[in-house]
mmCIF file with all atom_site columns, C-alpha atoms in Angstrom:
data_model
loop_
_atom_site.group_PDB
_atom_site.id
_atom_site.type_symbol
_atom_site.label_atom_id
_atom_site.label_alt_id
_atom_site.label_comp_id
_atom_site.label_asym_id
_atom_site.label_entity_id
_atom_site.label_seq_id
_atom_site.pdbx_PDB_ins_code
_atom_site.Cartn_x
_atom_site.Cartn_y
_atom_site.Cartn_z
_atom_site.occupancy
_atom_site.B_iso_or_equiv
_atom_site.pdbx_formal_charge
_atom_site.auth_seq_id
_atom_site.auth_comp_id
_atom_site.auth_asym_id
_atom_site.auth_atom_id
_atom_site.pdbx_PDB_model_num
ATOM 1   C CA . MET S 1 1   ? 99.232  50.173  121.933 1.00 51.00 ? 10  MET S CA 1
ATOM 2   C CA . GLY S 1 2   ? 101.972 52.498  123.198 1.00 52.00 ? 11  GLY S CA 1
ATOM 3   C CA . ILE S 1 3   ? 103.066 55.738  121.543 1.00 54.00 ? 12  ILE S CA 1
ATOM 4   C CA . ASN S 1 4   ? 106.342 54.278  120.284 1.00 57.00 ? 13  ASN S CA 1
ATOM 5   C CA . GLU S 1 5   ? 104.522 51.313  118.756 1.00 62.00 ? 14  GLU S CA 1
ATOM 6   C CA . LYS S 1 6   ? 102.013 53.637  117.050 1.00 58.00 ? 15  LYS S CA 1
ATOM 7   C CA . LEU S 1 7   ? 104.811 55.807  115.638 1.00 54.00 ? 16  LEU S CA 1
ATOM 8   C CA . SER S 1 8   ? 106.685 52.742  114.378 1.00 64.00 ? 17  SER S CA 1
ATOM 9   C CA . LYS S 1 9   ? 103.547 51.400  112.706 1.00 66.00 ? 18  LYS S CA 1
ATOM 10  C CA . GLU S 1 10  ? 102.836 54.794  111.111 1.00 63.00 ? 19  GLU S CA 1
ATOM 11  C CA . LYS S 1 11  ? 106.444 55.035  109.862 1.00 64.00 ? 20  LYS S CA 1
ATOM 12  C CA . ASP S 1 12  ? 106.247 51.581  108.277 1.00 65.00 ? 21  ASP S CA 1
ATOM 13  C CA . LYS S 1 13  ? 102.963 52.483  106.599 1.00 69.00 ? 22  LYS S CA 1
ATOM 14  C CA . VAL S 1 14  ? 104.303 55.712  105.088 1.00 62.00 ? 23  VAL S CA 1
ATOM 15  C CA . SER S 1 15  ? 107.683 54.295  104.068 1.00 70.00 ? 24  SER S CA 1
ATOM 16  C CA . GLY S 1 16  ? 106.002 52.027  101.544 1.00 70.00 ? 25  GLY S CA 1
ATOM 17  C CA . MET S 1 17  ? 104.260 54.911  99.733  1.00 72.00 ? 26  MET S CA 1
ATOM 18  C CA . ASN S 1 18  ? 105.454 56.971  96.810  1.00 76.00 ? 27  ASN S CA 1
ATOM 19  C CA . LYS S 1 19  ? 105.489 60.810  96.953  1.00 72.00 ? 28  LYS S CA 1
ATOM 20  C CA . GLU S 1 20  ? 101.981 61.211  95.580  1.00 76.00 ? 29  GLU S CA 1
ATOM 21  C CA . GLN S 1 21  ? 100.571 58.642  97.991  1.00 73.00 ? 30  GLN S CA 1
ATOM 22  C CA . LYS S 1 22  ? 102.361 60.309  100.921 1.00 67.00 ? 31  LYS S CA 1
ATOM 23  C CA . TRP S 1 23  ? 100.893 63.700  99.996  1.00 73.00 ? 32  TRP S CA 1
ATOM 24  C CA . GLU S 1 24  ? 97.380  62.278  99.671  1.00 76.00 ? 33  GLU S CA 1
ATOM 25  C CA . TYR S 1 25  ? 97.778  60.481  102.999 1.00 68.00 ? 34  TYR S CA 1
ATOM 26  C CA . PHE S 1 26  ? 99.022  63.683  104.668 1.00 68.00 ? 35  PHE S CA 1
ATOM 27  C CA . LYS S 1 27  ? 96.107  65.694  103.253 1.00 71.00 ? 36  LYS S CA 1
ATOM 28  C CA . ALA S 1 28  ? 93.601  63.133  104.425 1.00 74.00 ? 37  ALA S CA 1
ATOM 29  C CA . TYR S 1 29  ? 94.880  62.647  107.973 1.00 69.00 ? 38  TYR S CA 1
ATOM 30  C CA . TYR S 1 30  ? 97.195  65.490  108.978 1.00 67.00 ? 39  TYR S CA 1
ATOM 31  C CA . LEU S 1 31  ? 96.678  68.643  106.869 1.00 68.00 ? 40  LEU S CA 1
ATOM 32  C CA . ALA S 1 32  ? 93.691  69.984  108.816 1.00 73.00 ? 41  ALA S CA 1
ATOM 33  C CA . LYS S 1 33  ? 95.417  69.289  112.137 1.00 71.00 ? 42  LYS S CA 1
ATOM 34  C CA . THR S 1 34  ? 98.614  70.963  110.930 1.00 73.00 ? 43  THR S CA 1
ATOM 35  C CA . ILE S 1 35  ? 96.710  74.080  109.824 1.00 77.00 ? 44  ILE S CA 1
ATOM 36  C CA . CYS S 1 36  ? 94.984  74.265  113.221 1.00 75.00 ? 45  CYS S CA 1
ATOM 37  C CA . VAL S 1 37  ? 98.339  74.002  115.003 1.00 70.00 ? 46  VAL S CA 1
ATOM 38  C CA . VAL S 1 38  ? 99.895  76.736  112.830 1.00 73.00 ? 47  VAL S CA 1
ATOM 39  C CA . ILE S 1 39  ? 96.925  79.051  113.421 1.00 76.00 ? 48  ILE S CA 1
ATOM 40  C CA . ALA S 1 40  ? 97.134  78.381  117.155 1.00 68.00 ? 49  ALA S CA 1
ATOM 41  C CA . ILE S 1 41  ? 100.840 79.258  117.169 1.00 67.00 ? 50  ILE S CA 1
ATOM 42  C CA . ILE S 1 42  ? 100.194 82.479  115.216 1.00 69.00 ? 51  ILE S CA 1
ATOM 43  C CA . LEU S 1 43  ? 97.414  83.487  117.613 1.00 65.00 ? 52  LEU S CA 1
ATOM 44  C CA . LEU S 1 44  ? 99.650  82.739  120.594 1.00 59.00 ? 53  LEU S CA 1
ATOM 45  C CA . ILE S 1 45  ? 102.459 84.888  119.174 1.00 58.00 ? 54  ILE S CA 1
ATOM 46  C CA . TRP S 1 46  ? 99.986  87.700  118.460 1.00 58.00 ? 55  TRP S CA 1
ATOM 47  C CA . PHE S 1 47  ? 98.560  87.465  121.983 1.00 52.00 ? 56  PHE S CA 1
ATOM 48  C CA . VAL S 1 48  ? 102.004 87.597  123.592 1.00 52.00 ? 57  VAL S CA 1
ATOM 49  C CA . ASN S 1 49  ? 103.114 90.559  121.469 1.00 55.00 ? 58  ASN S CA 1
ATOM 50  C CA . ASP S 1 50  ? 99.845  92.461  121.816 1.00 52.00 ? 59  ASP S CA 1
ATOM 51  C CA . THR S 1 51  ? 99.194  91.965  125.510 1.00 51.00 ? 60  THR S CA 1
ATOM 52  C CA . ILE S 1 52  ? 102.198 90.694  127.410 1.00 50.00 ? 61  ILE S CA 1
ATOM 53  C CA . LEU S 1 53  ? 105.096 92.313  125.564 1.00 54.00 ? 62  LEU S CA 1
ATOM 54  C CA . GLN S 1 54  ? 103.360 95.491  124.402 1.00 72.00 ? 63  GLN S CA 1
ATOM 55  C CA . LYS S 1 55  ? 104.536 98.614  126.181 1.00 82.00 ? 64  LYS S CA 1
ATOM 56  C CA . LYS S 1 56  ? 102.097 101.029 127.745 1.00 87.00 ? 65  LYS S CA 1
ATOM 57  C CA . VAL S 1 57  ? 102.085 104.471 126.114 1.00 90.00 ? 66  VAL S CA 1
ATOM 58  C CA . VAL S 1 58  ? 102.318 107.138 128.812 1.00 93.00 ? 67  VAL S CA 1
ATOM 59  C CA . SER S 1 59  ? 102.849 110.152 126.557 1.00 95.00 ? 68  SER S CA 1
ATOM 60  C CA . ALA S 1 60  ? 101.805 110.612 122.932 1.00 93.00 ? 69  ALA S CA 1
ATOM 61  C CA . GLY S 1 61  ? 101.834 113.828 120.958 1.00 93.00 ? 70  GLY S CA 1
ATOM 62  C CA . CYS S 1 62  ? 101.804 115.426 117.526 1.00 92.00 ? 71  CYS S CA 1
ATOM 63  C CA . VAL S 1 63  ? 103.654 118.514 116.388 1.00 91.00 ? 72  VAL S CA 1
ATOM 64  C CA . TYR S 1 64  ? 102.418 120.540 113.413 1.00 87.00 ? 73  TYR S CA 1
ATOM 65  C CA . SER S 1 65  ? 104.184 123.417 111.696 1.00 86.00 ? 74  SER S CA 1
ATOM 66  C CA . VAL S 1 66  ? 106.563 123.932 114.619 1.00 89.00 ? 75  VAL S CA 1
ATOM 67  C CA . PRO S 1 67  ? 110.263 123.179 114.095 1.00 87.00 ? 76  PRO S CA 1
ATOM 68  C CA . VAL S 1 68  ? 111.542 120.450 116.396 1.00 87.00 ? 77  VAL S CA 1
ATOM 69  C CA . SER S 1 69  ? 115.220 119.609 116.727 1.00 87.00 ? 78  SER S CA 1
ATOM 70  C CA . ASP S 1 70  ? 116.482 116.075 117.251 1.00 89.00 ? 79  ASP S CA 1
ATOM 71  C CA . ASP S 1 71  ? 117.302 116.997 120.848 1.00 90.00 ? 80  ASP S CA 1
ATOM 72  C CA . ALA S 1 72  ? 113.762 118.287 121.385 1.00 91.00 ? 81  ALA S CA 1
ATOM 73  C CA . LYS S 1 73  ? 112.265 115.130 119.900 1.00 92.00 ? 82  LYS S CA 1
ATOM 74  C CA . GLU S 1 74  ? 114.393 113.012 122.196 1.00 94.00 ? 83  GLU S CA 1
ATOM 75  C CA . ALA S 1 75  ? 113.364 115.177 125.142 1.00 94.00 ? 84  ALA S CA 1
ATOM 76  C CA . LEU S 1 76  ? 109.684 114.605 124.374 1.00 95.00 ? 85  LEU S CA 1
ATOM 77  C CA . THR S 1 77  ? 110.158 110.849 124.302 1.00 95.00 ? 86  THR S CA 1
ATOM 78  C CA . THR S 1 78  ? 113.012 109.176 126.168 1.00 95.00 ? 87  THR S CA 1
ATOM 79  C CA . GLY S 1 79  ? 113.683 112.335 128.160 1.00 96.00 ? 88  GLY S CA 1
ATOM 80  C CA . PHE S 1 80  ? 110.174 112.305 129.580 1.00 96.00 ? 89  PHE S CA 1
ATOM 81  C CA . LEU S 1 81  ? 110.515 108.634 130.529 1.00 96.00 ? 90  LEU S CA 1
ATOM 82  C CA . ASP S 1 82  ? 113.866 109.235 132.206 1.00 96.00 ? 91  ASP S CA 1
ATOM 83  C CA . TYR S 1 83  ? 112.635 112.290 134.095 1.00 96.00 ? 92  TYR S CA 1
ATOM 84  C CA . TYR S 1 84  ? 109.837 110.324 135.749 1.00 96.00 ? 93  TYR S CA 1
ATOM 85  C CA . HIS S 1 85  ? 111.824 107.083 136.052 1.00 95.00 ? 94  HIS S CA 1
ATOM 86  C CA . TYR S 1 86  ? 109.591 104.997 133.823 1.00 95.00 ? 95  TYR S CA 1
ATOM 87  C CA . ASP S 1 87  ? 110.819 101.496 133.060 1.00 93.00 ? 96  ASP S CA 1
ATOM 88  C CA . LYS S 1 88  ? 111.503 101.613 129.313 1.00 91.00 ? 97  LYS S CA 1
ATOM 89  C CA . ASN S 1 89  ? 110.879 97.897  129.056 1.00 87.00 ? 98  ASN S CA 1
ATOM 90  C CA . LYS S 1 90  ? 107.272 98.499  130.087 1.00 88.00 ? 99  LYS S CA 1
ATOM 91  C CA . TYR S 1 91  ? 106.491 102.071 129.034 1.00 92.00 ? 100 TYR S CA 1
ATOM 92  C CA . GLU S 1 92  ? 107.023 104.281 126.017 1.00 92.00 ? 101 GLU S CA 1
ATOM 93  C CA . ALA S 1 93  ? 106.501 107.854 124.892 1.00 94.00 ? 102 ALA S CA 1
ATOM 94  C CA . PHE S 1 94  ? 106.300 109.005 121.301 1.00 90.00 ? 103 PHE S CA 1
ATOM 95  C CA . VAL S 1 95  ? 105.779 112.138 119.303 1.00 93.00 ? 104 VAL S CA 1
ATOM 96  C CA . SER S 1 96  ? 104.858 112.483 115.645 1.00 88.00 ? 105 SER S CA 1
ATOM 97  C CA . ILE S 1 97  ? 106.628 115.288 113.818 1.00 85.00 ? 106 ILE S CA 1
ATOM 98  C CA . ASP S 1 98  ? 104.632 116.299 110.760 1.00 65.00 ? 107 ASP S CA 1
ATOM 99  C CA . ASN S 1 99  ? 103.777 119.342 108.692 1.00 51.00 ? 108 ASN S CA 1
ATOM 100 C CA . MET S 1 100 ? 100.234 120.010 107.595 1.00 46.00 ? 109 MET S CA 1
ATOM 101 C CA . PHE S 1 101 ? 99.605  120.153 103.865 1.00 43.00 ? 110 PHE S CA 1
ATOM 102 C CA . GLU S 1 102 ? 99.218  123.581 102.409 1.00 44.00 ? 111 GLU S CA 1
ATOM 103 C CA . ASP S 1 103 ? 95.821  124.460 100.966 1.00 44.00 ? 112 ASP S CA 1
ATOM 104 C CA . THR S 1 104 ? 96.741  123.517 97.425  1.00 43.00 ? 113 THR S CA 1
ATOM 105 C CA . GLU S 1 105 ? 95.781  120.556 95.274  1.00 49.00 ? 114 GLU S CA 1
ATOM 106 C CA . GLN S 1 106 ? 96.527  118.358 98.314  1.00 48.00 ? 115 GLN S CA 1
ATOM 107 C CA . LYS S 1 107 ? 93.678  119.874 100.284 1.00 47.00 ? 116 LYS S CA 1
ATOM 108 C CA . MET S 1 108 ? 91.768  116.581 100.290 1.00 44.00 ? 117 MET S CA 1
ATOM 109 C CA . ASP S 1 109 ? 94.765  114.861 101.867 1.00 59.00 ? 118 ASP S CA 1
ATOM 110 C CA . ALA S 1 110 ? 94.980  117.606 104.474 1.00 61.00 ? 119 ALA S CA 1
ATOM 111 C CA . ASN S 1 111 ? 91.306  117.160 105.323 1.00 69.00 ? 120 ASN S CA 1
ATOM 112 C CA . ALA S 1 112 ? 91.784  113.406 105.669 1.00 71.00 ? 121 ALA S CA 1
ATOM 113 C CA . GLN S 1 113 ? 94.751  113.962 107.942 1.00 72.00 ? 122 GLN S CA 1
ATOM 114 C CA . GLU S 1 114 ? 92.737  116.409 110.013 1.00 75.00 ? 123 GLU S CA 1
ATOM 115 C CA . MET S 1 115 ? 89.919  113.910 110.480 1.00 79.00 ? 124 MET S CA 1
ATOM 116 C CA . ALA S 1 116 ? 92.404  111.188 111.392 1.00 80.00 ? 125 ALA S CA 1
ATOM 117 C CA . LEU S 1 117 ? 93.959  113.414 114.057 1.00 80.00 ? 126 LEU S CA 1
ATOM 118 C CA . ILE S 1 118 ? 90.579  114.310 115.552 1.00 81.00 ? 127 ILE S CA 1
ATOM 119 C CA . THR S 1 119 ? 89.606  110.630 115.621 1.00 84.00 ? 128 THR S CA 1
ATOM 120 C CA . GLN S 1 120 ? 92.856  109.589 117.293 1.00 85.00 ? 129 GLN S CA 1
ATOM 121 C CA . ALA S 1 121 ? 92.656  112.349 119.893 1.00 85.00 ? 130 ALA S CA 1
ATOM 122 C CA . SER S 1 122 ? 89.041  111.491 120.691 1.00 83.00 ? 131 SER S CA 1
ATOM 123 C CA . ALA S 1 123 ? 90.025  107.832 121.103 1.00 84.00 ? 132 ALA S CA 1
ATOM 124 C CA . GLY S 1 124 ? 92.782  108.691 123.578 1.00 85.00 ? 133 GLY S CA 1
ATOM 125 C CA . GLU S 1 125 ? 95.647  107.843 121.228 1.00 89.00 ? 134 GLU S CA 1
ATOM 126 C CA . ILE S 1 126 ? 97.013  111.413 121.200 1.00 92.00 ? 135 ILE S CA 1
ATOM 127 C CA . HIS S 1 127 ? 97.485  113.262 124.479 1.00 95.00 ? 136 HIS S CA 1
ATOM 128 C CA . TYR S 1 128 ? 98.883  116.610 123.379 1.00 96.00 ? 137 TYR S CA 1
ATOM 129 C CA . LEU S 1 129 ? 99.442  118.796 120.339 1.00 95.00 ? 138 LEU S CA 1
ATOM 130 C CA . ILE S 1 130 ? 102.062 121.445 119.704 1.00 94.00 ? 139 ILE S CA 1
ATOM 131 C CA . LEU S 1 131 ? 100.891 123.815 116.979 1.00 92.00 ? 140 LEU S CA 1
ATOM 132 C CA . ASP S 1 132 ? 101.436 127.151 115.388 1.00 92.00 ? 141 ASP S CA 1
ATOM 133 C CA . ARG S 1 133 ? 98.587  129.639 115.680 1.00 92.00 ? 142 ARG S CA 1
ATOM 134 C CA . ASN S 1 134 ? 97.184  128.845 112.245 1.00 90.00 ? 143 ASN S CA 1
ATOM 135 C CA . ASN S 1 135 ? 96.745  125.146 113.007 1.00 90.00 ? 144 ASN S CA 1
ATOM 136 C CA . PHE S 1 136 ? 95.548  125.911 116.527 1.00 93.00 ? 145 PHE S CA 1
ATOM 137 C CA . ASP S 1 137 ? 92.691  127.931 115.058 1.00 91.00 ? 146 ASP S CA 1
ATOM 138 C CA . ARG S 1 138 ? 92.073  125.269 112.441 1.00 87.00 ? 147 ARG S CA 1
ATOM 139 C CA . TYR S 1 139 ? 91.571  122.448 114.944 1.00 88.00 ? 148 TYR S CA 1
ATOM 140 C CA . ALA S 1 140 ? 89.613  124.514 117.461 1.00 89.00 ? 149 ALA S CA 1
ATOM 141 C CA . SER S 1 141 ? 86.346  123.454 115.854 1.00 86.00 ? 150 SER S CA 1
ATOM 142 C CA . GLY S 1 142 ? 87.172  119.748 116.240 1.00 86.00 ? 151 GLY S CA 1
ATOM 143 C CA . GLY S 1 143 ? 86.172  119.599 119.893 1.00 89.00 ? 152 GLY S CA 1
ATOM 144 C CA . ILE S 1 144 ? 89.374  117.846 120.964 1.00 92.00 ? 153 ILE S CA 1
ATOM 145 C CA . TYR S 1 145 ? 90.946  120.579 123.092 1.00 94.00 ? 154 TYR S CA 1
ATOM 146 C CA . ALA S 1 146 ? 90.687  120.047 126.841 1.00 95.00 ? 155 ALA S CA 1
ATOM 147 C CA . SER S 1 147 ? 90.018  123.132 128.957 1.00 95.00 ? 156 SER S CA 1
ATOM 148 C CA . LEU S 1 148 ? 93.004  124.199 131.047 1.00 96.00 ? 157 LEU S CA 1
ATOM 149 C CA . ASP S 1 149 ? 90.603  125.257 133.785 1.00 94.00 ? 158 ASP S CA 1
ATOM 150 C CA . GLU S 1 150 ? 89.466  121.649 134.055 1.00 94.00 ? 159 GLU S CA 1
ATOM 151 C CA . LEU S 1 151 ? 92.950  120.174 133.877 1.00 95.00 ? 160 LEU S CA 1
ATOM 152 C CA . PHE S 1 152 ? 94.628  122.589 136.288 1.00 95.00 ? 161 PHE S CA 1
ATOM 153 C CA . LYS S 1 153 ? 92.011  123.155 138.964 1.00 92.00 ? 162 LYS S CA 1
ATOM 154 C CA . ASP S 1 154 ? 94.669  124.479 141.359 1.00 91.00 ? 163 ASP S CA 1
ATOM 155 C CA . GLY S 1 155 ? 95.898  126.946 138.760 1.00 92.00 ? 164 GLY S CA 1
ATOM 156 C CA . LEU S 1 156 ? 98.664  126.985 136.198 1.00 93.00 ? 165 LEU S CA 1
ATOM 157 C CA . PRO S 1 157 ? 102.327 127.463 137.163 1.00 92.00 ? 166 PRO S CA 1
ATOM 158 C CA . GLU S 1 158 ? 103.326 131.126 137.528 1.00 91.00 ? 167 GLU S CA 1
ATOM 159 C CA . LYS S 1 159 ? 105.658 130.849 134.532 1.00 90.00 ? 168 LYS S CA 1
ATOM 160 C CA . VAL S 1 160 ? 102.785 130.353 132.104 1.00 92.00 ? 169 VAL S CA 1
ATOM 161 C CA . LYS S 1 161 ? 99.815  132.116 133.677 1.00 92.00 ? 170 LYS S CA 1
ATOM 162 C CA . ASP S 1 162 ? 100.190 134.961 131.197 1.00 93.00 ? 171 ASP S CA 1
ATOM 163 C CA . LYS S 1 163 ? 100.862 132.587 128.282 1.00 94.00 ? 172 LYS S CA 1
ATOM 164 C CA . VAL S 1 164 ? 97.340  131.187 127.924 1.00 96.00 ? 173 VAL S CA 1
ATOM 165 C CA . ILE S 1 165 ? 95.611  131.183 124.532 1.00 95.00 ? 174 ILE S CA 1
ATOM 166 C CA . TYR S 1 166 ? 91.831  130.978 124.307 1.00 95.00 ? 175 TYR S CA 1
ATOM 167 C CA . ALA S 1 167 ? 89.619  129.112 121.856 1.00 93.00 ? 176 ALA S CA 1
ATOM 168 C CA . ASP S 1 168 ? 85.875  129.131 121.265 1.00 90.00 ? 177 ASP S CA 1
ATOM 169 C CA . GLU S 1 169 ? 83.794  126.078 122.075 1.00 84.00 ? 178 GLU S CA 1
ATOM 170 C CA . PRO S 1 170 ? 82.435  124.581 118.813 1.00 77.00 ? 179 PRO S CA 1
ATOM 171 C CA . GLU S 1 171 ? 78.795  124.550 119.943 1.00 78.00 ? 180 GLU S CA 1
ATOM 172 C CA . SER S 1 172 ? 78.332  127.440 122.388 1.00 81.00 ? 181 SER S CA 1
ATOM 173 C CA . GLY S 1 173 ? 80.993  129.770 121.043 1.00 79.00 ? 182 GLY S CA 1
ATOM 174 C CA . ILE S 1 174 ? 82.102  130.505 124.614 1.00 87.00 ? 183 ILE S CA 1
ATOM 175 C CA . SER S 1 175 ? 85.826  131.167 124.981 1.00 93.00 ? 184 SER S CA 1
ATOM 176 C CA . TYR S 1 176 ? 87.878  128.883 127.201 1.00 95.00 ? 185 TYR S CA 1
ATOM 177 C CA . PRO S 1 177 ? 91.611  128.527 127.980 1.00 96.00 ? 186 PRO S CA 1
ATOM 178 C CA . ALA S 1 178 ? 92.875  125.912 125.550 1.00 96.00 ? 187 ALA S CA 1
ATOM 179 C CA . ALA S 1 179 ? 96.607  126.375 124.944 1.00 97.00 ? 188 ALA S CA 1
ATOM 180 C CA . ILE S 1 180 ? 99.848  127.493 126.536 1.00 96.00 ? 189 ILE S CA 1
ATOM 181 C CA . ASP S 1 181 ? 102.447 129.412 124.541 1.00 94.00 ? 190 ASP S CA 1
ATOM 182 C CA . LEU S 1 182 ? 105.776 127.593 124.902 1.00 93.00 ? 191 LEU S CA 1
ATOM 183 C CA . SER S 1 183 ? 107.696 129.647 122.353 1.00 89.00 ? 192 SER S CA 1
ATOM 184 C CA . ASP S 1 184 ? 110.056 131.079 124.979 1.00 86.00 ? 193 ASP S CA 1
ATOM 185 C CA . THR S 1 185 ? 110.880 127.758 126.651 1.00 87.00 ? 194 THR S CA 1
ATOM 186 C CA . LYS S 1 186 ? 114.185 125.967 126.253 1.00 86.00 ? 195 LYS S CA 1
ATOM 187 C CA . LEU S 1 187 ? 112.573 123.254 124.189 1.00 86.00 ? 196 LEU S CA 1
ATOM 188 C CA . PHE S 1 188 ? 110.921 125.548 121.634 1.00 83.00 ? 197 PHE S CA 1
ATOM 189 C CA . GLY S 1 189 ? 112.980 128.715 121.960 1.00 74.00 ? 198 GLY S CA 1
ATOM 190 C CA . ASP S 1 190 ? 113.715 128.780 118.231 1.00 69.00 ? 199 ASP S CA 1
ATOM 191 C CA . SER S 1 191 ? 110.023 128.888 117.321 1.00 73.00 ? 200 SER S CA 1
ATOM 192 C CA . LYS S 1 192 ? 107.940 131.998 116.781 1.00 82.00 ? 201 LYS S CA 1
ATOM 193 C CA . GLU S 1 193 ? 104.861 130.020 117.767 1.00 89.00 ? 202 GLU S CA 1
ATOM 194 C CA . ALA S 1 194 ? 104.600 126.818 119.785 1.00 93.00 ? 203 ALA S CA 1
ATOM 195 C CA . LEU S 1 195 ? 101.208 126.352 121.406 1.00 95.00 ? 204 LEU S CA 1
ATOM 196 C CA . LEU S 1 196 ? 100.723 123.376 123.708 1.00 96.00 ? 205 LEU S CA 1
ATOM 197 C CA . VAL S 1 197 ? 97.247  121.849 123.746 1.00 97.00 ? 206 VAL S CA 1
ATOM 198 C CA . PHE S 1 198 ? 96.139  118.896 125.840 1.00 97.00 ? 207 PHE S CA 1
ATOM 199 C CA . THR S 1 199 ? 93.500  116.780 124.173 1.00 95.00 ? 208 THR S CA 1
ATOM 200 C CA . ILE S 1 200 ? 90.377  115.230 125.618 1.00 92.00 ? 209 ILE S CA 1
ATOM 201 C CA . GLY S 1 201 ? 92.197  111.882 125.347 1.00 88.00 ? 210 GLY S CA 1
ATOM 202 C CA . ILE S 1 202 ? 94.777  112.425 128.103 1.00 90.00 ? 211 ILE S CA 1
ATOM 203 C CA . PRO S 1 203 ? 95.684  109.105 129.822 1.00 85.00 ? 212 PRO S CA 1
ATOM 204 C CA . ASP S 1 204 ? 95.094  110.289 133.396 1.00 88.00 ? 213 ASP S CA 1
ATOM 205 C CA . LYS S 1 205 ? 94.298  113.449 135.321 1.00 91.00 ? 214 LYS S CA 1
ATOM 206 C CA . ASP S 1 206 ? 97.901  113.880 136.531 1.00 93.00 ? 215 ASP S CA 1
ATOM 207 C CA . TYR S 1 207 ? 99.448  113.732 133.088 1.00 96.00 ? 216 TYR S CA 1
ATOM 208 C CA . PRO S 1 208 ? 99.021  117.423 132.054 1.00 96.00 ? 217 PRO S CA 1
ATOM 209 C CA . LYS S 1 209 ? 100.719 118.684 135.206 1.00 96.00 ? 218 LYS S CA 1
ATOM 210 C CA . LYS S 1 210 ? 103.537 116.150 134.882 1.00 96.00 ? 219 LYS S CA 1
ATOM 211 C CA . PHE S 1 211 ? 104.116 116.966 131.235 1.00 96.00 ? 220 PHE S CA 1
ATOM 212 C CA . LEU S 1 212 ? 104.027 120.744 131.721 1.00 96.00 ? 221 LEU S CA 1
ATOM 213 C CA . ASP S 1 213 ? 106.277 120.606 134.793 1.00 95.00 ? 222 ASP S CA 1
ATOM 214 C CA . TYR S 1 214 ? 108.763 118.589 132.784 1.00 95.00 ? 223 TYR S CA 1
ATOM 215 C CA . ILE S 1 215 ? 108.785 121.113 129.922 1.00 93.00 ? 224 ILE S CA 1
ATOM 216 C CA . LEU S 1 216 ? 109.138 124.101 132.242 1.00 92.00 ? 225 LEU S CA 1
ATOM 217 C CA . ASN S 1 217 ? 111.898 122.570 134.349 1.00 89.00 ? 226 ASN S CA 1
ATOM 218 C CA . MET S 1 218 ? 114.176 121.551 131.512 1.00 84.00 ? 227 MET S CA 1
#
């Protein structure tokens, strides 16, 4: 029996049923198959969006308690992509602009936010932080700051060699170079404090140099 003949026979069978009979017939023979097809379509859409169409994040940062203008925010995102000629259809850069909660009745929320940041940085979802000194000291015990000595084995650019801020390792207490003061750069010139920290979750070994060169050459 050909496909057309089967469809014609099925149409004749259903046409003689009332609404209730049609629904019962559909549930018995087609509902499970329809659900499977719908689920398959949903999974296919999810797969395409999550793997094929998803852009690769090449720069991700968070700014806390440091004023950032709209121009500066754009510079940290699309500006970075343009500077290094990234294809915006395939790559993206983002920065989260947020202010830490004050130590008031919202302290529990601040602690939760702190833990979330440490978790994200450890997982490689945040590549850099820009902080004031208070928050720099606050996060120093989280173990997420990468040592500048390790990141810049050939040395820091001359412009920032005297702008290094040290932190103490959480376990040993030994001081190490952890931040660069960017408060006199074009991007953060209106800030009294703007400390750049690279996290242990940087995407590749060349990223810190690329990011810092971009900031210093604006």
